[in-house]
Short mmCIF file of C-alpha atoms in Angstrom, two decimals:
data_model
loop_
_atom_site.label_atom_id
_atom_site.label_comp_id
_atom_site.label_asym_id
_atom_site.label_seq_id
_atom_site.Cartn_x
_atom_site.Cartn_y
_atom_site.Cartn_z
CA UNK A 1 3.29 -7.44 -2.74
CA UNK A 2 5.69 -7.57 0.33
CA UNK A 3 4.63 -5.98 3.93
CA UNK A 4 7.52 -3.56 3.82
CA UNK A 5 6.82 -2.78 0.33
CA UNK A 6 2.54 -2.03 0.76
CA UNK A 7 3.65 0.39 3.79
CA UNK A 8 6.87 2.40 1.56
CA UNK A 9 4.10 3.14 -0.60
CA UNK A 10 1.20 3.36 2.18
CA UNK A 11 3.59 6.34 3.15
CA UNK A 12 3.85 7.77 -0.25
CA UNK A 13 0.23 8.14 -0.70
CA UNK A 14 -1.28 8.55 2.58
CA UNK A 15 1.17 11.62 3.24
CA UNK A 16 1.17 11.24 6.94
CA UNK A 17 2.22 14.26 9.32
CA UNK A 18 3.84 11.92 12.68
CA UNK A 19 3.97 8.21 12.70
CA UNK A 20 3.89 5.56 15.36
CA UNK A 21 5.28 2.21 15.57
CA UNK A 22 4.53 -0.68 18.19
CA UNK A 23 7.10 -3.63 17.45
CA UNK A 24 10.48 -1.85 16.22
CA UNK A 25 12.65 -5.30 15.62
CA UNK A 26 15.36 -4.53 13.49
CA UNK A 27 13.92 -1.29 12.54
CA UNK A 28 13.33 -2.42 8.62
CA UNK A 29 9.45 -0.73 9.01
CA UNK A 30 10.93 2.07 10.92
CA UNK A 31 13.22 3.37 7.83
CA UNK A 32 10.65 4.18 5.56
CA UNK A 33 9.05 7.10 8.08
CA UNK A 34 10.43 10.57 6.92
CA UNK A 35 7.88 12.50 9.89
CA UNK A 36 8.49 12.84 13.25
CA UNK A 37 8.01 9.23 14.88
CA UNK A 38 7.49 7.76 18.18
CA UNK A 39 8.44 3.89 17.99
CA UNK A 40 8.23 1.60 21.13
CA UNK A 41 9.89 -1.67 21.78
CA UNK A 42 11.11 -3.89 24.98
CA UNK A 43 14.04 -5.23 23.08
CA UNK A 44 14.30 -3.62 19.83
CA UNK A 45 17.99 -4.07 17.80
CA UNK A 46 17.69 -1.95 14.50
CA UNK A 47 19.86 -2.52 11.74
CA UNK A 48 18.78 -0.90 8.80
CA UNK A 49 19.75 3.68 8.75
CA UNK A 50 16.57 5.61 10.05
CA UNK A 51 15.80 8.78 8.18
CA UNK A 52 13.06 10.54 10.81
CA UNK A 53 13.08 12.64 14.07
CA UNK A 54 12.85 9.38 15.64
CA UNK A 55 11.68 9.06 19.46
CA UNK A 56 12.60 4.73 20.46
CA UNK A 57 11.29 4.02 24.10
CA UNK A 58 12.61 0.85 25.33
CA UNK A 59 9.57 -0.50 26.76
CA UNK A 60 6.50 -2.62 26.22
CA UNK A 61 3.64 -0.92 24.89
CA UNK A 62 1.51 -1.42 28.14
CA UNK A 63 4.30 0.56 30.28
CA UNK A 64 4.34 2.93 27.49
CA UNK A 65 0.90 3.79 27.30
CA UNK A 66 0.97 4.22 30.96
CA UNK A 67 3.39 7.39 31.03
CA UNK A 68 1.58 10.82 31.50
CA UNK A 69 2.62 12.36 27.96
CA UNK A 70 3.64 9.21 25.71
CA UNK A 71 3.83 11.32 22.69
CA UNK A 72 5.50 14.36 23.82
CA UNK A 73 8.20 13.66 21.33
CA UNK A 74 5.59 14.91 18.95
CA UNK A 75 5.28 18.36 20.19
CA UNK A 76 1.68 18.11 19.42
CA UNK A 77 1.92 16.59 15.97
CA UNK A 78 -1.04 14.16 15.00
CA UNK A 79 -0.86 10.85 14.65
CA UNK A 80 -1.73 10.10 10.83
CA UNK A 81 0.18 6.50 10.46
CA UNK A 82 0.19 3.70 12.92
CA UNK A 83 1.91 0.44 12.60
CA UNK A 84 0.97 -2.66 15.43
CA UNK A 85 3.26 -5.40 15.30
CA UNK A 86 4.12 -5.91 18.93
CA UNK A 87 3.60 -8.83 20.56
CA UNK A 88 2.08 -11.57 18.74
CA UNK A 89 -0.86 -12.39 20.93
CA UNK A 90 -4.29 -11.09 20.53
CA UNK A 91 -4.55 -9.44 23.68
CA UNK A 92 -1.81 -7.56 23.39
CA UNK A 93 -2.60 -6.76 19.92
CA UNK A 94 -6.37 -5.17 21.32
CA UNK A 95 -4.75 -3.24 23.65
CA UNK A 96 -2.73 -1.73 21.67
CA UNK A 97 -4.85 -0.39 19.35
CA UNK A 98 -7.22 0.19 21.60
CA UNK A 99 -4.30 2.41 23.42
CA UNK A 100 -3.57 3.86 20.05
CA UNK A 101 -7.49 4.92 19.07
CA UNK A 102 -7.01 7.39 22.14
CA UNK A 103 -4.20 9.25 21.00
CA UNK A 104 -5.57 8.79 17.16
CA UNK A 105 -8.56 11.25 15.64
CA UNK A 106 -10.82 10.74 12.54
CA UNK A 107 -7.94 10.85 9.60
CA UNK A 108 -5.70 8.44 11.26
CA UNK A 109 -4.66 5.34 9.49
CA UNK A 110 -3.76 1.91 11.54
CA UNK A 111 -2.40 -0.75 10.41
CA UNK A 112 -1.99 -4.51 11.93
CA UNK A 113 0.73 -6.70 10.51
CA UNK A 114 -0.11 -10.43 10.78
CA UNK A 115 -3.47 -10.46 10.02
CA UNK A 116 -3.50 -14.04 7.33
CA UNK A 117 -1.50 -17.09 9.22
CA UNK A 118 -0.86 -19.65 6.72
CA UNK A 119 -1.57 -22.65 8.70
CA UNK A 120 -3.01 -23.24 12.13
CA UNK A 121 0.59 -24.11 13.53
CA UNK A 122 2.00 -20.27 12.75
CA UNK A 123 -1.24 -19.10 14.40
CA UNK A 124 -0.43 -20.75 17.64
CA UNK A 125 -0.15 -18.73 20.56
CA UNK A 126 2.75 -20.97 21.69
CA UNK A 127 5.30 -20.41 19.46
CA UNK A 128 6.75 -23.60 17.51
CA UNK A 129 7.82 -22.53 14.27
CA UNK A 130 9.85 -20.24 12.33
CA UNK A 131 7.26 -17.90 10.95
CA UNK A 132 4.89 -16.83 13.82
CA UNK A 133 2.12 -14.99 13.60
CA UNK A 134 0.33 -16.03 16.85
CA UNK A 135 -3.08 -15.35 17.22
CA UNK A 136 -3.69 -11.72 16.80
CA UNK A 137 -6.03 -12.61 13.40
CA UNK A 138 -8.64 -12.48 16.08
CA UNK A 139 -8.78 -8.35 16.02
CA UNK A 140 -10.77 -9.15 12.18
CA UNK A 141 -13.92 -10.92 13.60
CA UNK A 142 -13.27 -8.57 16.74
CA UNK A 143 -13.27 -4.79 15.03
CA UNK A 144 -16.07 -6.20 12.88
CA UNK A 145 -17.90 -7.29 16.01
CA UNK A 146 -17.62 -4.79 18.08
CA UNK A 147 -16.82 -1.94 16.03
CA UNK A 148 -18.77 -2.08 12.68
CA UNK A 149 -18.28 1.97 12.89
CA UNK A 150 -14.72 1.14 11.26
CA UNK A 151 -13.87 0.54 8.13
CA UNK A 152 -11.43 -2.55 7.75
CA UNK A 153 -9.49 -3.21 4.62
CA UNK A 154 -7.28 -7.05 4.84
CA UNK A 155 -4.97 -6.68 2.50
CA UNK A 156 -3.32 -9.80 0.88
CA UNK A 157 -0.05 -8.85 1.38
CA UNK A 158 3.36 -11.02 1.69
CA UNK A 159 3.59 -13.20 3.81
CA UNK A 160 0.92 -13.22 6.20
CA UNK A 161 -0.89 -10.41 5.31
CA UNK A 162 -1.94 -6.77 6.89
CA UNK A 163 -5.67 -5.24 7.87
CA UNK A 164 -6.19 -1.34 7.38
CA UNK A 165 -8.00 0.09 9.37
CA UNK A 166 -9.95 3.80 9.18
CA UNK A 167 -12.65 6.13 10.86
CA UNK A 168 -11.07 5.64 14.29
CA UNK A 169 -12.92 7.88 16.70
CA UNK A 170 -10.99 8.27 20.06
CA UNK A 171 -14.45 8.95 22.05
CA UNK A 172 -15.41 5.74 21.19
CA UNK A 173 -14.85 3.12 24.20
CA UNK A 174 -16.27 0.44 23.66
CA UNK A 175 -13.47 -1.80 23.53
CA UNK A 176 -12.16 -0.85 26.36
CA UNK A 177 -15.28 -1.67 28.22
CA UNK A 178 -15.92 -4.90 26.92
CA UNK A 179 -12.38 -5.78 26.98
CA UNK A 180 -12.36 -8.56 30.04
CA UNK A 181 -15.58 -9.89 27.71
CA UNK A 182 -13.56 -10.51 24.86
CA UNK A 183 -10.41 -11.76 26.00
CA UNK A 184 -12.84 -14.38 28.11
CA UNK A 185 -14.20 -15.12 24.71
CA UNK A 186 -11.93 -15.37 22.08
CA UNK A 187 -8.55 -16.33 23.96
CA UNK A 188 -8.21 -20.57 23.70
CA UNK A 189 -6.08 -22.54 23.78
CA UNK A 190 -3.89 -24.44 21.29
CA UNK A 191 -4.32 -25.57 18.34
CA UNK A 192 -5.72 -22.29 17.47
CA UNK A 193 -9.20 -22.36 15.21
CA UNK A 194 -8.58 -20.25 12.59
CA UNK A 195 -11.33 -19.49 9.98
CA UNK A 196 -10.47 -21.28 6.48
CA UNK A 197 -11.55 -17.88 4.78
CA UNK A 198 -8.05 -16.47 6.69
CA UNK A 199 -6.18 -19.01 5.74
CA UNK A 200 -6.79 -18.99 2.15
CA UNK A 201 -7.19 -15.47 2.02
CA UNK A 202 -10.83 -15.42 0.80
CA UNK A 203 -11.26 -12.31 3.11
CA UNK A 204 -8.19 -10.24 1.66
CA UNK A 205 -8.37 -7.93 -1.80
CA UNK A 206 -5.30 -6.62 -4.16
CA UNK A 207 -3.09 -4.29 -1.83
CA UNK A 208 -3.28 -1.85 -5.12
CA UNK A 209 -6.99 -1.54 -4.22
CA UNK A 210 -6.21 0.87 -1.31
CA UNK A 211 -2.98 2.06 -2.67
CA UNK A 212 -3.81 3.57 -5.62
CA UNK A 213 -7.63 4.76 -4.44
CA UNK A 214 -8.46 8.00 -6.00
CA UNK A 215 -9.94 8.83 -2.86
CA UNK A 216 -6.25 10.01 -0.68
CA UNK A 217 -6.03 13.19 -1.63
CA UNK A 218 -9.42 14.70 -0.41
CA UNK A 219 -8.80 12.14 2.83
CA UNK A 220 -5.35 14.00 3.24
CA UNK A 221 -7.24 17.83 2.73
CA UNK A 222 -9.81 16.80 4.97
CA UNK A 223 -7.86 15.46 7.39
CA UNK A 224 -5.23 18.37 7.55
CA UNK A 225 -8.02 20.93 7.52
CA UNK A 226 -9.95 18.98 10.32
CA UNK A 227 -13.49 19.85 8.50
CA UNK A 228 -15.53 17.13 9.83
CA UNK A 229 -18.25 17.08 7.39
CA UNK A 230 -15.73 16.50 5.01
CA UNK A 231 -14.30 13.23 6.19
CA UNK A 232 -17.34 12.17 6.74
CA UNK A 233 -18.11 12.52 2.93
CA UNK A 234 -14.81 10.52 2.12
CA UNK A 235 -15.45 8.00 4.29
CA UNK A 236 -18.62 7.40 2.48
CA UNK A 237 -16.25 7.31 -1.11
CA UNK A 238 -13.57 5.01 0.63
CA UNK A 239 -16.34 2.57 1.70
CA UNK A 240 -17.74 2.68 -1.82
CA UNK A 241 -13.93 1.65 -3.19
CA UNK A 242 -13.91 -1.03 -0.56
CA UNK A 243 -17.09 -2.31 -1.84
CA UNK A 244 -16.52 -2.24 -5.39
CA UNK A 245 -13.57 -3.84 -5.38
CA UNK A 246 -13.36 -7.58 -6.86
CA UNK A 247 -14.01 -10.48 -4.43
CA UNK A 248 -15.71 -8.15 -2.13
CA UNK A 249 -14.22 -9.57 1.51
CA UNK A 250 -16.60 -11.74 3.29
CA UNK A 251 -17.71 -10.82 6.86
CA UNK A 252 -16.58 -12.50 10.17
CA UNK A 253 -18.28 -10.61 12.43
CA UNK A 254 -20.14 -13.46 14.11
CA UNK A 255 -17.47 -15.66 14.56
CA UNK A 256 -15.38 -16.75 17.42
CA UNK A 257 -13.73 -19.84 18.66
CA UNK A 258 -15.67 -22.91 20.28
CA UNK A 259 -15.04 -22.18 24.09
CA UNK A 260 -12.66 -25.59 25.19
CA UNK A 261 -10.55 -26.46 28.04
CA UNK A 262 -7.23 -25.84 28.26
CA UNK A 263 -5.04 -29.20 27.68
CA UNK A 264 -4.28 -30.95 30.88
CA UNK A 265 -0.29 -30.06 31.06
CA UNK A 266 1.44 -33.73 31.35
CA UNK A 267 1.45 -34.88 35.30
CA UNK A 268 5.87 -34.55 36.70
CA UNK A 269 7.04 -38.28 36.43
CA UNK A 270 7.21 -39.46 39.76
CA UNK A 271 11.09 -39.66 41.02
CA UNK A 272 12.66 -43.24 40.82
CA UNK A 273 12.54 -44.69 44.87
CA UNK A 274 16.02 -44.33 46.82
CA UNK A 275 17.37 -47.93 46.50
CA UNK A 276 17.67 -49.85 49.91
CA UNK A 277 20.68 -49.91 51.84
CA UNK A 278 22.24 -53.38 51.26
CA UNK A 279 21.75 -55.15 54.88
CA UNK A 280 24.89 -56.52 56.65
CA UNK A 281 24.91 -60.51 56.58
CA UNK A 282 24.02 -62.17 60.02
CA UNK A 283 24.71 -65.19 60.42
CA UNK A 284 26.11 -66.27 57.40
CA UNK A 285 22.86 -65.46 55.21
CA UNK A 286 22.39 -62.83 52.85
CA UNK A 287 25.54 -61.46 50.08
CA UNK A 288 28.80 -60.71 51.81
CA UNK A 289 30.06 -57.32 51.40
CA UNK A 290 32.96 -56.73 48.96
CA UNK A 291 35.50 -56.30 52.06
CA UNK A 292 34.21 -59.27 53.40
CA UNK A 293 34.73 -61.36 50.54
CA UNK A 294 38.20 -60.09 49.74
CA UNK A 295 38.76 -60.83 53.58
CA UNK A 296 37.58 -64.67 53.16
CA UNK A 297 39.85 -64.48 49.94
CA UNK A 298 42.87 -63.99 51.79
CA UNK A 299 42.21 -66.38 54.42
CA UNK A 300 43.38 -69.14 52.10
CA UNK A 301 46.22 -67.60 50.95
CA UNK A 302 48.81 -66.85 53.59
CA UNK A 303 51.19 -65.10 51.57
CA UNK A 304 48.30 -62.48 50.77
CA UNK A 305 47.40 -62.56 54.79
CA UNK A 306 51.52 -61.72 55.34
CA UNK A 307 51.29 -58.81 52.95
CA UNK A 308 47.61 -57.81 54.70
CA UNK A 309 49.50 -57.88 58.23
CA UNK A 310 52.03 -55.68 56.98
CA UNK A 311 50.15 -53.19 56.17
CA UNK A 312 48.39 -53.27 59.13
CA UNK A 313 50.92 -52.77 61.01
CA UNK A 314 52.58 -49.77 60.18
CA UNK A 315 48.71 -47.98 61.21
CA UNK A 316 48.42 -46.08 63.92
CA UNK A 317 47.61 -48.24 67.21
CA UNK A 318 43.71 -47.13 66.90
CA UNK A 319 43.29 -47.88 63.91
CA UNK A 320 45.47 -50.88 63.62
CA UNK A 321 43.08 -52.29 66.34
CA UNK A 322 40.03 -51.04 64.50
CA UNK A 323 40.83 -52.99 61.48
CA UNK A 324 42.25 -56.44 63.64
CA UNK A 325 37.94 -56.47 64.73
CA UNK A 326 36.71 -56.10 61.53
CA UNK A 327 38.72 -58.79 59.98
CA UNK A 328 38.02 -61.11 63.15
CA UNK A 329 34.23 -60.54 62.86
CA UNK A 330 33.99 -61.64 58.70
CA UNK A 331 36.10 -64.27 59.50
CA UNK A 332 33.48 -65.52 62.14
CA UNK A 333 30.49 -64.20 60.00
CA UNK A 334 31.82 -66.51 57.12
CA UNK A 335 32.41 -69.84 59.07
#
């Protein structure tokens, strides 16, 4: 199953009241909202027809996040459905959701796009090839780290995967306060060490295992009715679907990259030195100069001196004189 395809039908099931979108692009994830959206995006170009009371902010998320009423679009709406596929670097990534989780309550949805690079050169954090999806696989071992209070579904999704995430709770802060702590600790640099359980998708289950979960509608009732109690009971069936489900996915809670330096950058090559100014002969040593020589050529041939004189002159009396000394000197010079 496709990205675009898992959230159509994410949509369909999940039933979601106002949706919001980091990364608009060409606006292909954009057209499948039918609820009042807010969608954010420094250089968005969409292509595809949008069917939604649709809010676009030309902006990055960060400056976004910063206005006093970011959603006011929303008259007040909840966010049910959240989409992250900004910037493709894992700080970025945090902060986003972590900017998201405050404007999110209990029944909100999230999910990150990105989540299963196929090789260690699409994770890179320095682009270099045509599918990219940085390094923002990091928020897995990161949310299960720091967050075990949420419930994380990787879904093996075309073609690099997407990670569900539930039981947001916007009181919590602790990724905000640790934040400098894990950028420190998990940002590297390239090549990029990506778990091998990421890469061949060990962690990820069926997309249909969420999707068609007996457990949306009582997650959509309790969610619209706000009875706390009661998503707390559905949380307990949606981590008991998560957990039955084949290949049950594999924790990565203690990992993070081997701290490294960063690769010395290559040193400028030093500029080429300024050639010496060729020295004038003295005393007959050294290479002529290429006046010089044509002078001693001429001296030898008086029909080429009669043409020389000529020349000379009809110059100006200045310069006529001027170029009488220079002859007389290579002639000297050269004897």
């Amino acid at each position: 199953m496709l990205r675009h395809e898992f959230l159509r039908t994410l949509h369909e099931v999940s039933r979601p009241r106002a949706y919001f979108e980091v990364g608009i692009n060409d606006g292909r994830s954009l057209a499948l909202s039918r609820v009042p959206t807010v969608a954010v995006d420094p250089a968005f170009k969409v292509v595809k027809e949008v069917r939604c009371d649709l809010h676009m902010v030309r902006a990055t998320s960060d400056d976004f996040f910063a206005r006093e009423q970011p959603f006011e679009h929303l008259n007040g709406a909840a966010i049910d459905l959240a989409f992250i596929d900004g910037m493709h670097l894992f700080e970025f990534a945090l902060r986003d959701f972590i900017n998201t989780e405050r404007h999110a309550h209990a029944g909100t949805v999230v999910v990150f796009d990105d989540m299963l690079p196929r090789n260690v050169d699409e994770a890179a954090r320095d682009r270099h090839t045509g599918g990219w999806t940085g390094d923002v696989y990091k928020i897995v071992p990161v949310l299960q780290r720091y967050r075990p209070d949420l419930i994380l579904a990787l879904m093996d999704t075309g073609p690099t995967g997407v990670l569900v995430v539930l039981g947001l709770d916007p009181a919590n802060t602790v990724l905000a306060d640790k934040y400098d702590e894990i950028v420190e600790a998990y940002i590297q640099p390239d090549p990029q060490q990506v778990p091998d359980v990421l890469i061949d998708r060990r962690v990820a289950m069926a997309p249909e295992t969420v999707l068609k979960a007996d457990f949306w509608p009582r997650f959509i009732a309790a969610r619209e009715s706000g009875d706390a109690a009661e998503l707390t009971a559905v949380r307990t069936e949606i981590e008991k679907v998560l957990g039955e489900a084949p290949d049950v996915p594999l924790s990565l809670a203690g990992w993070q990259p081997d701290p490294r330096p960063a690769a010395p950058k290559a040193a400028p090559k030093p500029k080429a030195a300024p050639k010496p100014a060729s020295a004038a002969p003295a005393g007959g040593n050294g290479q002529a100069s290429v006046s010089q020589r044509l002078i001693r050529g001429a001296a030898g041939k008086p029909a080429v001196r009669a043409a020389g004189k000529k020349v000379v002159d009809r110059l100006p009396d200045d310069v006529r004189q001027l170029v009488r000394n220079r002859v007389r000197r290579s002639l000297r010079a050269g004897s």
